Short mmCIF file of C-alpha atoms in Angstrom, two decimals:
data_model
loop_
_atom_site.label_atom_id
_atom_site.label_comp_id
_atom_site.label_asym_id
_atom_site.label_seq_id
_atom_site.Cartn_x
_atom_site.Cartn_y
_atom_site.Cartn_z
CA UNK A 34 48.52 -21.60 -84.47
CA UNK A 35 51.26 -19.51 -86.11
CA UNK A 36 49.13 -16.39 -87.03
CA UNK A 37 47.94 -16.67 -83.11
CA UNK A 38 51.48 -16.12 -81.77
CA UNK A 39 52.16 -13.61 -84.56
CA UNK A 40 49.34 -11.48 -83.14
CA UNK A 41 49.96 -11.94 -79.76
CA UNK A 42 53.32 -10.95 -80.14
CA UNK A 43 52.31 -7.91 -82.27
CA UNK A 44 48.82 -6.45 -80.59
CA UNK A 45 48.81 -8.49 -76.94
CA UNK A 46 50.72 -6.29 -74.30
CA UNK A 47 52.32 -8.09 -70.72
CA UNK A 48 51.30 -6.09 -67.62
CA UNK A 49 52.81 -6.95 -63.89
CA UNK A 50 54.43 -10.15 -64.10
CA UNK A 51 51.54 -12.54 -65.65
CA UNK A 52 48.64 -10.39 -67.08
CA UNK A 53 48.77 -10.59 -70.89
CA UNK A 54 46.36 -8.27 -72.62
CA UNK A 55 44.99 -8.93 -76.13
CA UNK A 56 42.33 -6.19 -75.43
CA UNK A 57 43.03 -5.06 -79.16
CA UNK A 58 41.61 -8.35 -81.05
CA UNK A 59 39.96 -10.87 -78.33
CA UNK A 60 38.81 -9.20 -74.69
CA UNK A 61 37.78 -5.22 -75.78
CA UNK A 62 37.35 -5.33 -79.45
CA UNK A 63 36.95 -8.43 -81.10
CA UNK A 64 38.86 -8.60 -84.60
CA UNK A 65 35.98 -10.77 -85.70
CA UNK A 66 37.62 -12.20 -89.11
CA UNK A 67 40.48 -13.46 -87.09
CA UNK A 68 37.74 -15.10 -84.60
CA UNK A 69 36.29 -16.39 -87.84
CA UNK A 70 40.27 -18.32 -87.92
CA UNK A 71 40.37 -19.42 -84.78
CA UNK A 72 36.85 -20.78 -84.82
CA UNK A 73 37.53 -22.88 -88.16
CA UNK A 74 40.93 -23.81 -86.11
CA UNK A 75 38.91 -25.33 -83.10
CA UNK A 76 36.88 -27.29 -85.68
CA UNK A 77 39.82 -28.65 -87.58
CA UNK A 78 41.58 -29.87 -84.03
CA UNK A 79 38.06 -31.66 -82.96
CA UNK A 80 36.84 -32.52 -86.17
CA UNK A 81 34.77 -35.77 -85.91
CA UNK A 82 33.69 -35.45 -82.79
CA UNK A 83 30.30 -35.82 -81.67
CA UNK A 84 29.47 -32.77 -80.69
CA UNK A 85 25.77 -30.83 -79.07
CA UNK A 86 26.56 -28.13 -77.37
CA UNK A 87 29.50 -25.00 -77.01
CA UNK A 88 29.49 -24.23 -73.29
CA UNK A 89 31.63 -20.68 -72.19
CA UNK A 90 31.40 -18.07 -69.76
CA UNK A 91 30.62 -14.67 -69.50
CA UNK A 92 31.53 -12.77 -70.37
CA UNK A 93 34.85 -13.04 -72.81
CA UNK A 94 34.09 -16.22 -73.83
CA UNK A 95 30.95 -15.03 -75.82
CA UNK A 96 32.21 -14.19 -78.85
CA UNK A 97 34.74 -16.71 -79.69
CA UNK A 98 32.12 -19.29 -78.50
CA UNK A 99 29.44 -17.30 -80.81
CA UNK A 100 31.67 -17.24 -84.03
CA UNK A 101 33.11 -21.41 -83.11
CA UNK A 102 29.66 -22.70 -83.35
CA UNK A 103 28.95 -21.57 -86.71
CA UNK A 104 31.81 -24.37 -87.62
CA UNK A 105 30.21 -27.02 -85.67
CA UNK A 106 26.54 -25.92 -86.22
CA UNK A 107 25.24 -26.47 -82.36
CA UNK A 108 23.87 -23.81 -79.86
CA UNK A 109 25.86 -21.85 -77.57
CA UNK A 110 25.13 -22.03 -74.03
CA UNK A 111 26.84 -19.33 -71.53
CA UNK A 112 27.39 -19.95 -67.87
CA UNK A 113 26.19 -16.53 -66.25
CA UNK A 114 28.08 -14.89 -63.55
CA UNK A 115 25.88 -12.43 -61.47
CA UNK A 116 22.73 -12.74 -59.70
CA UNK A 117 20.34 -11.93 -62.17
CA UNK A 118 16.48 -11.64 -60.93
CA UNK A 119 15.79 -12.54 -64.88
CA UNK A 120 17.36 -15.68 -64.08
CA UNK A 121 15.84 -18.71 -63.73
CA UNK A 122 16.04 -20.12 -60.42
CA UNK A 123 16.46 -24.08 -61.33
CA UNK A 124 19.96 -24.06 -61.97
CA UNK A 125 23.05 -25.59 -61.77
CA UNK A 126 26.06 -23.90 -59.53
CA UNK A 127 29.67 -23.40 -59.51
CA UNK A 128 32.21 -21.43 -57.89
CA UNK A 129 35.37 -20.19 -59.38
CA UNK A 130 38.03 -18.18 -57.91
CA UNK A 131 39.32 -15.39 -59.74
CA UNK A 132 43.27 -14.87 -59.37
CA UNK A 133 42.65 -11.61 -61.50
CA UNK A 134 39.70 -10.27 -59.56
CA UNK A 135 40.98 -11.68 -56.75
CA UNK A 136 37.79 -13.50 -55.49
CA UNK A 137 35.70 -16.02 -55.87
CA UNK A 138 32.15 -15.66 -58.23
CA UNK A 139 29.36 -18.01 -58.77
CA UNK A 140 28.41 -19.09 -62.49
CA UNK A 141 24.71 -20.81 -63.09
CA UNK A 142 23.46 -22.93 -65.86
CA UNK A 143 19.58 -22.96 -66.40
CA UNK A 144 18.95 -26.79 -65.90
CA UNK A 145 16.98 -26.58 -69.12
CA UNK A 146 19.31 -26.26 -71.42
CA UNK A 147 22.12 -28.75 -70.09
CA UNK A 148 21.21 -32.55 -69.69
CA UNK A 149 22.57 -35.85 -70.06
CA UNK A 150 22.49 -36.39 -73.66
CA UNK A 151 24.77 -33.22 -73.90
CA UNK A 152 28.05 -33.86 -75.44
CA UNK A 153 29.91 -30.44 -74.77
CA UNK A 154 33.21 -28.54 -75.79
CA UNK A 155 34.09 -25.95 -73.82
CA UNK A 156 35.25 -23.10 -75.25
CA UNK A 157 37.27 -20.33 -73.47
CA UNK A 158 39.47 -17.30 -74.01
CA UNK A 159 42.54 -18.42 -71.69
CA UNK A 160 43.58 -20.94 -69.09
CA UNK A 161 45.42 -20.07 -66.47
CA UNK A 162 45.02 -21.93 -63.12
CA UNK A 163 42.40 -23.50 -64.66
CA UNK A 164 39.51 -22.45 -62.35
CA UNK A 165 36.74 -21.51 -64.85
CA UNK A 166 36.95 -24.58 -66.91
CA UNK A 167 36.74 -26.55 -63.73
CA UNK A 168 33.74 -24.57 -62.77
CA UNK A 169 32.19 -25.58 -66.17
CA UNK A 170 33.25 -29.20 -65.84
CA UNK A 171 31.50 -29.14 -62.59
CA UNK A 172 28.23 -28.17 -63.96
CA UNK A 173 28.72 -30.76 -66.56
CA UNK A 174 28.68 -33.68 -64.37
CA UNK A 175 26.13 -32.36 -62.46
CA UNK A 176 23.78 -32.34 -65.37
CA UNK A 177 24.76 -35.61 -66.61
CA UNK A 178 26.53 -34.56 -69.73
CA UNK A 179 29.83 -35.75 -71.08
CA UNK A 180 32.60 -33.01 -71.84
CA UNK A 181 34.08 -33.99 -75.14
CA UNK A 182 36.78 -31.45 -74.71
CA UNK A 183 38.20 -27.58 -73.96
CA UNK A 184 39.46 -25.09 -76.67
CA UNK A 185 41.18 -22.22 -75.37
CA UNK A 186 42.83 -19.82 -77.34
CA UNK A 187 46.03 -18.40 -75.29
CA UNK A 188 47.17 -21.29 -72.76
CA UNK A 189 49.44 -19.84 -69.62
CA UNK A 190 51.93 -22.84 -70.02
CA UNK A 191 53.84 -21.43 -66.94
CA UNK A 192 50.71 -21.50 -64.75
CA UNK A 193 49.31 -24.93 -63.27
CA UNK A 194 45.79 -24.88 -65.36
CA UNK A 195 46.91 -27.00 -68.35
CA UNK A 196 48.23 -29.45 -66.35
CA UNK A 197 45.50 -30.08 -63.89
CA UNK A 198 43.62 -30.50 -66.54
CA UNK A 199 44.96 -33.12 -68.99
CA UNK A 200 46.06 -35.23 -65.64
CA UNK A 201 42.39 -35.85 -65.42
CA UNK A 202 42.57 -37.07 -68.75
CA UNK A 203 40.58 -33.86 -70.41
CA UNK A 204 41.34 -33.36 -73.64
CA UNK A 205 42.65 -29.89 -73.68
CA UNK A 206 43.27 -27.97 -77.07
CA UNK A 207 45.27 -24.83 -76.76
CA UNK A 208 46.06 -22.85 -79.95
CA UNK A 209 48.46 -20.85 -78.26
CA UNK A 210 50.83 -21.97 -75.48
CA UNK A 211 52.93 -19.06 -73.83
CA UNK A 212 56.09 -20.80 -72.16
CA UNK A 213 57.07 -17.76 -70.51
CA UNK A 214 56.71 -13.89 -71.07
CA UNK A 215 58.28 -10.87 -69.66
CA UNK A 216 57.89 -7.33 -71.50
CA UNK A 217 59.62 -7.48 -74.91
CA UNK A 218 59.99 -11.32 -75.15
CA UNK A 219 56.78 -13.68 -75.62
CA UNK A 220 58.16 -17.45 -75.68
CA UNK A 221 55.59 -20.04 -76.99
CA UNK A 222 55.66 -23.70 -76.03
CA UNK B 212 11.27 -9.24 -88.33
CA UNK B 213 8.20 -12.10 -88.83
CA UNK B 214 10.30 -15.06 -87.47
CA UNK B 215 11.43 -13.30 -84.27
CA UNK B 216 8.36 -12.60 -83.59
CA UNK B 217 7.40 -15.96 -84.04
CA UNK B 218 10.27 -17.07 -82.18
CA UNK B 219 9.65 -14.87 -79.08
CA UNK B 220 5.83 -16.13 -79.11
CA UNK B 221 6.82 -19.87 -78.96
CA UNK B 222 10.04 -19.74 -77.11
CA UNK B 223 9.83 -16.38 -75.39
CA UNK B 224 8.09 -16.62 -71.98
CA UNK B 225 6.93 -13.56 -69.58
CA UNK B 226 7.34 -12.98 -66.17
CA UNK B 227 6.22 -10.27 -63.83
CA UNK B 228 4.62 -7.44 -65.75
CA UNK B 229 7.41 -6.88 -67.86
CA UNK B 230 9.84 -9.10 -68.09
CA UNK B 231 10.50 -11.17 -71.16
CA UNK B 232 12.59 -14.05 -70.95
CA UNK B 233 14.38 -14.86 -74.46
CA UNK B 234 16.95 -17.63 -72.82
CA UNK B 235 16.46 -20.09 -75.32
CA UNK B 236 17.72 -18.23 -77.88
CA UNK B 237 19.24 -14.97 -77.28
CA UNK B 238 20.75 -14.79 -73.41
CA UNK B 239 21.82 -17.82 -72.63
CA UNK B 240 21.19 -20.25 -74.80
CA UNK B 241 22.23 -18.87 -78.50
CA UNK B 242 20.82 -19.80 -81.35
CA UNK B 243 23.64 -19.08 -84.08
CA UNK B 244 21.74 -19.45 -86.90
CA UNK B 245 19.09 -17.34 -86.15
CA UNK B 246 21.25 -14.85 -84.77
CA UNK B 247 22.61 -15.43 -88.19
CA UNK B 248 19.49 -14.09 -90.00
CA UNK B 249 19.02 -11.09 -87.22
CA UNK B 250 22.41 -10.08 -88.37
CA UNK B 251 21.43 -10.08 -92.11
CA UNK B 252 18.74 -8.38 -91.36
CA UNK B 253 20.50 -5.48 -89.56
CA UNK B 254 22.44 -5.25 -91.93
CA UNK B 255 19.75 -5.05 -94.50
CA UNK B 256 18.29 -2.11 -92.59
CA UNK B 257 21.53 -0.29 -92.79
CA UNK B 258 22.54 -1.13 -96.36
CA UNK B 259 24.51 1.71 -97.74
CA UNK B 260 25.23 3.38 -94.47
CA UNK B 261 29.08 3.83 -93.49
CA UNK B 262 30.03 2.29 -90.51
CA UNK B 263 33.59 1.56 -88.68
CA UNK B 264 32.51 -0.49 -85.76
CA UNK B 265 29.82 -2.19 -83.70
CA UNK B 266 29.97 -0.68 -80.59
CA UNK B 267 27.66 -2.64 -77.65
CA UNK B 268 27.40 -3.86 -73.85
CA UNK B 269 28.55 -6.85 -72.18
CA UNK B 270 27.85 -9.56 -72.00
CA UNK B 271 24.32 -10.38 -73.68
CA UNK B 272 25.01 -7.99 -76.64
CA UNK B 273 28.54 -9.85 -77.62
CA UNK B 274 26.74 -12.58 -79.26
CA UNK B 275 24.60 -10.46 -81.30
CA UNK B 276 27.10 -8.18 -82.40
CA UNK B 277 29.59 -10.42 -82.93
CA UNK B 278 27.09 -12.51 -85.51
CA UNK B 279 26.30 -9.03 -86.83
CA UNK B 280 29.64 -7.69 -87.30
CA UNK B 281 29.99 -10.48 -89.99
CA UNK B 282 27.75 -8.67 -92.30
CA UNK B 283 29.36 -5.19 -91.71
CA UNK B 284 33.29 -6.03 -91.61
CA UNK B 285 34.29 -4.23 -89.29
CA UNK B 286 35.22 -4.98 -85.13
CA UNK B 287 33.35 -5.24 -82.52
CA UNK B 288 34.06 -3.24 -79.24
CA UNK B 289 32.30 -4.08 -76.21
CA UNK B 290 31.87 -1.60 -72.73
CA UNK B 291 32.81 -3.39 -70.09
CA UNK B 292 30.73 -3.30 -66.89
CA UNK B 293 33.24 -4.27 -63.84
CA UNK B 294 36.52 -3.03 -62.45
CA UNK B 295 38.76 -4.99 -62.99
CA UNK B 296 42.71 -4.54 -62.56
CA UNK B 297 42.82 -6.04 -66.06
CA UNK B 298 41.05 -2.94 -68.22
CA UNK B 299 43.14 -0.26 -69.09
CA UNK B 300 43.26 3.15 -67.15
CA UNK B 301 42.89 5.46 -69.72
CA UNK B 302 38.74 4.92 -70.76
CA UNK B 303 35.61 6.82 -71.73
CA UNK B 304 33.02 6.01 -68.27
CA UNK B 305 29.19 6.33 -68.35
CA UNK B 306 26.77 5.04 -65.81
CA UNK B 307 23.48 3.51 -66.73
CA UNK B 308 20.82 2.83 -64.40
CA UNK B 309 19.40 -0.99 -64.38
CA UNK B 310 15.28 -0.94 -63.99
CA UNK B 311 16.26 -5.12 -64.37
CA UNK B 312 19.07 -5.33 -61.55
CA UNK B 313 17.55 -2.20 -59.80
CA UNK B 314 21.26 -0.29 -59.70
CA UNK B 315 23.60 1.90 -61.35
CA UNK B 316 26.65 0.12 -62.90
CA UNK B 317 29.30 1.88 -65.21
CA UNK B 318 30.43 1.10 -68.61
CA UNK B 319 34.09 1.63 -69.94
CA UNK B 320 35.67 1.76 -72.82
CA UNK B 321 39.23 1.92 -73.63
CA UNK B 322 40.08 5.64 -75.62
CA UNK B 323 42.52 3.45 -77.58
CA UNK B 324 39.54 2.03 -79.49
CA UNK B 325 37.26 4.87 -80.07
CA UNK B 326 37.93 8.04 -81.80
CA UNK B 327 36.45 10.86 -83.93
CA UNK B 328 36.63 9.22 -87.04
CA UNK B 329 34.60 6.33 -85.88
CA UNK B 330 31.01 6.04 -87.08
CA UNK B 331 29.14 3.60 -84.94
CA UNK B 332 26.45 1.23 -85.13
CA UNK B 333 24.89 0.30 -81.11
CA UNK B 334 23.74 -3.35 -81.72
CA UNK B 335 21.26 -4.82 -78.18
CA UNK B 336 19.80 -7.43 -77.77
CA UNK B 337 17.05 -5.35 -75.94
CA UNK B 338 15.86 -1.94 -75.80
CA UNK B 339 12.84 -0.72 -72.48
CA UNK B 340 14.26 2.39 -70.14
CA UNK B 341 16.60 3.13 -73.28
CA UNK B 342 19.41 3.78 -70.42
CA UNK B 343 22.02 1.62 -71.96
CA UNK B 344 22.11 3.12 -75.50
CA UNK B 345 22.24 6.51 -73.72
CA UNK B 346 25.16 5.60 -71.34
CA UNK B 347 27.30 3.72 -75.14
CA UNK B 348 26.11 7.12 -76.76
CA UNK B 349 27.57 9.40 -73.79
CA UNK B 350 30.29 7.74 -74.46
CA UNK B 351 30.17 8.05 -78.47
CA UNK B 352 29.81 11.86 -77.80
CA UNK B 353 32.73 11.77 -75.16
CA UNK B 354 34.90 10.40 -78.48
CA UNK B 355 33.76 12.92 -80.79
CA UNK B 356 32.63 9.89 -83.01
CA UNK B 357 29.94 9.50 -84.86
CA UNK B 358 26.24 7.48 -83.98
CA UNK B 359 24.96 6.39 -87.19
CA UNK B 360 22.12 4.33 -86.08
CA UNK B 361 21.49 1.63 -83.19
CA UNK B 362 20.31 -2.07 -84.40
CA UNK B 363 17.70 -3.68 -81.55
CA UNK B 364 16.57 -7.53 -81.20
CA UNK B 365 13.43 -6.34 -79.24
CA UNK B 366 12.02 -3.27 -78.63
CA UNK B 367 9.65 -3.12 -75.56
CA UNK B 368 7.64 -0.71 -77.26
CA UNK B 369 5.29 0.06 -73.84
CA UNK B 370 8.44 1.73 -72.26
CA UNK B 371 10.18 4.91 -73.00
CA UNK B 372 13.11 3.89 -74.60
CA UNK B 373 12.26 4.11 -78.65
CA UNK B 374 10.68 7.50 -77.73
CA UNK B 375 13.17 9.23 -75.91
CA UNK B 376 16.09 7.92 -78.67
CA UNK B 377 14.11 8.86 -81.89
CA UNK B 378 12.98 12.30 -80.55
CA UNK B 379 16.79 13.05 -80.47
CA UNK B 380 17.05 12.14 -83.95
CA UNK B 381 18.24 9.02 -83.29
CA UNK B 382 18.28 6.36 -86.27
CA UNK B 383 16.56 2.90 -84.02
CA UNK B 384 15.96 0.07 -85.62
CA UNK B 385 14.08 -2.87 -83.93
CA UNK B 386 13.32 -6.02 -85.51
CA UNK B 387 10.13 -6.61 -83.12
CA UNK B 388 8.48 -4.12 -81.06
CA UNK B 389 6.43 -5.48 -78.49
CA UNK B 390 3.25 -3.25 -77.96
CA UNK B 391 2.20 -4.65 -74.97
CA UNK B 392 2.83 -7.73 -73.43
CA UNK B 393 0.58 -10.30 -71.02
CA UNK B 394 0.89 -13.95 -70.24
CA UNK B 395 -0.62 -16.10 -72.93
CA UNK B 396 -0.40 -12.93 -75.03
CA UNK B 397 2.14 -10.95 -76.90
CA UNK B 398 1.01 -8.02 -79.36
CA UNK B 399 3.72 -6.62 -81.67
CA UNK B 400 3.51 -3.14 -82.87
#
């Protein structure tokens, strides 16, 4: 997605050796007419697909979920990350491990709104080593419920995630693909 | 706002004394299109106001104001609630106290985003204790912008919150305002 890059390239800023912050349009403020792009972008690459339910995770994964699902017309449902006494307790678990927090965090599903008739796309804000979509896949199958695919919007191409991924035959859409990045120089794949 | 309150009666469930649980629609589950019509309707209650940007909490106000923001044109910015390496240094802090999680957490946001000539709209999904708006408009003050009003889902109108704001002068809108609250029985105000 050209205009992706262009913005990346323009607003995102590279911080130690792999962090790539887009804090000025996607993970702070949300530039919510571009989300309005990328949404109708996700739509066009999965058009046709049968299609119930946007799963994401909190808590950066909201908004692009939020403003996708007006294009596909389903609910969003958000894997929460804390322990929450407003929480339900039937629910189903994960655990992901953070490389940028550096630990691991559990994410819950409320067993209500997940089941087998659930055909779900996973949207999310990056992939990297690929641990939060793996964490949502895992609560998929758990509930029965067949993953239709993943939409991220900046891929790490240089880190394992993508990879992992589509080698278990998930269909993986990424609208951005960095290659490599150092400061100054953004490479897309 | 007659179908929210219809919506909270039939989907909305109570637990404790005061604890309403709105996951089918507004904290984990999301119902797009009717957060669709809550953003036309904030909107509608600030017709003809100036605004720059939405300004609100993660992660269960994203949705909300990222629906809303549609209506207004303008960003979003969320405060952020955790440390993490990946947040910029150089942010406006508050602290709010949690009667739900029963601790203090702080909010950041990033001084890039956030400056004098900003007028701000606070969009939440819900407003009790009232210590969240407080802690976004400690930070509003801390930028020299400007609060021109804060947009509620639900109001718990038996707690402090609505009191404390408007007897500052503060512009609230809530599109239901609970007046008390049992199981079986809901009374809006």
């Amino acid at each position: 997605m050209k205009i992706l890059q262009e913005k990346i390239r323009q607003e995102g800023f590279i911080k130690g050796h792999d962090i790539l912050k887009v804090d000025n349009f996607l993970n702070h403020q949300l530039d919510i007419d571009f989300l309005n792009q990328i949404g109708q972008e996700f739509k066009a690459r999965f058009t046709g697909q049968e299609i119930t339910k946007i799963l994401t995770i909190e808590a950066s994964g909201i908004a692009i979920a939020a403003i996708t699902a007006q294009y596909f017309h389903v609910p969003v449902l958000f894997a929460k990350k804390t322990e929450s006494r407003n929480l339900e307790e039937d629910t189903y678990n994960s655990e992901i491990y953070s490389y940028t927090r550096e630990k691991s965090y559990k994410i819950r599903v409320s067993k209500k709104y997940l089941n087998q008739n659930d055909k779900i796309l996973i949207i999310d804000d990056f992939l990297a080593q690929g641990k939060a979509v793996m964490g949502l896949y895992d609560i998929i199958k758990q509930a029965q419920a067949k993953l239709v695919g993943v939409g991220i919007v900046i891929e790490k191409g240089f880190q394992d995630g993508g990879q992992i991924l589509r080698a278990q035959d998930i269909w993986v859409e990424s609208l951005a693909i960095i290659k490599n990045m150092e400061v100054g120089q953004i490479v897309f794949g």
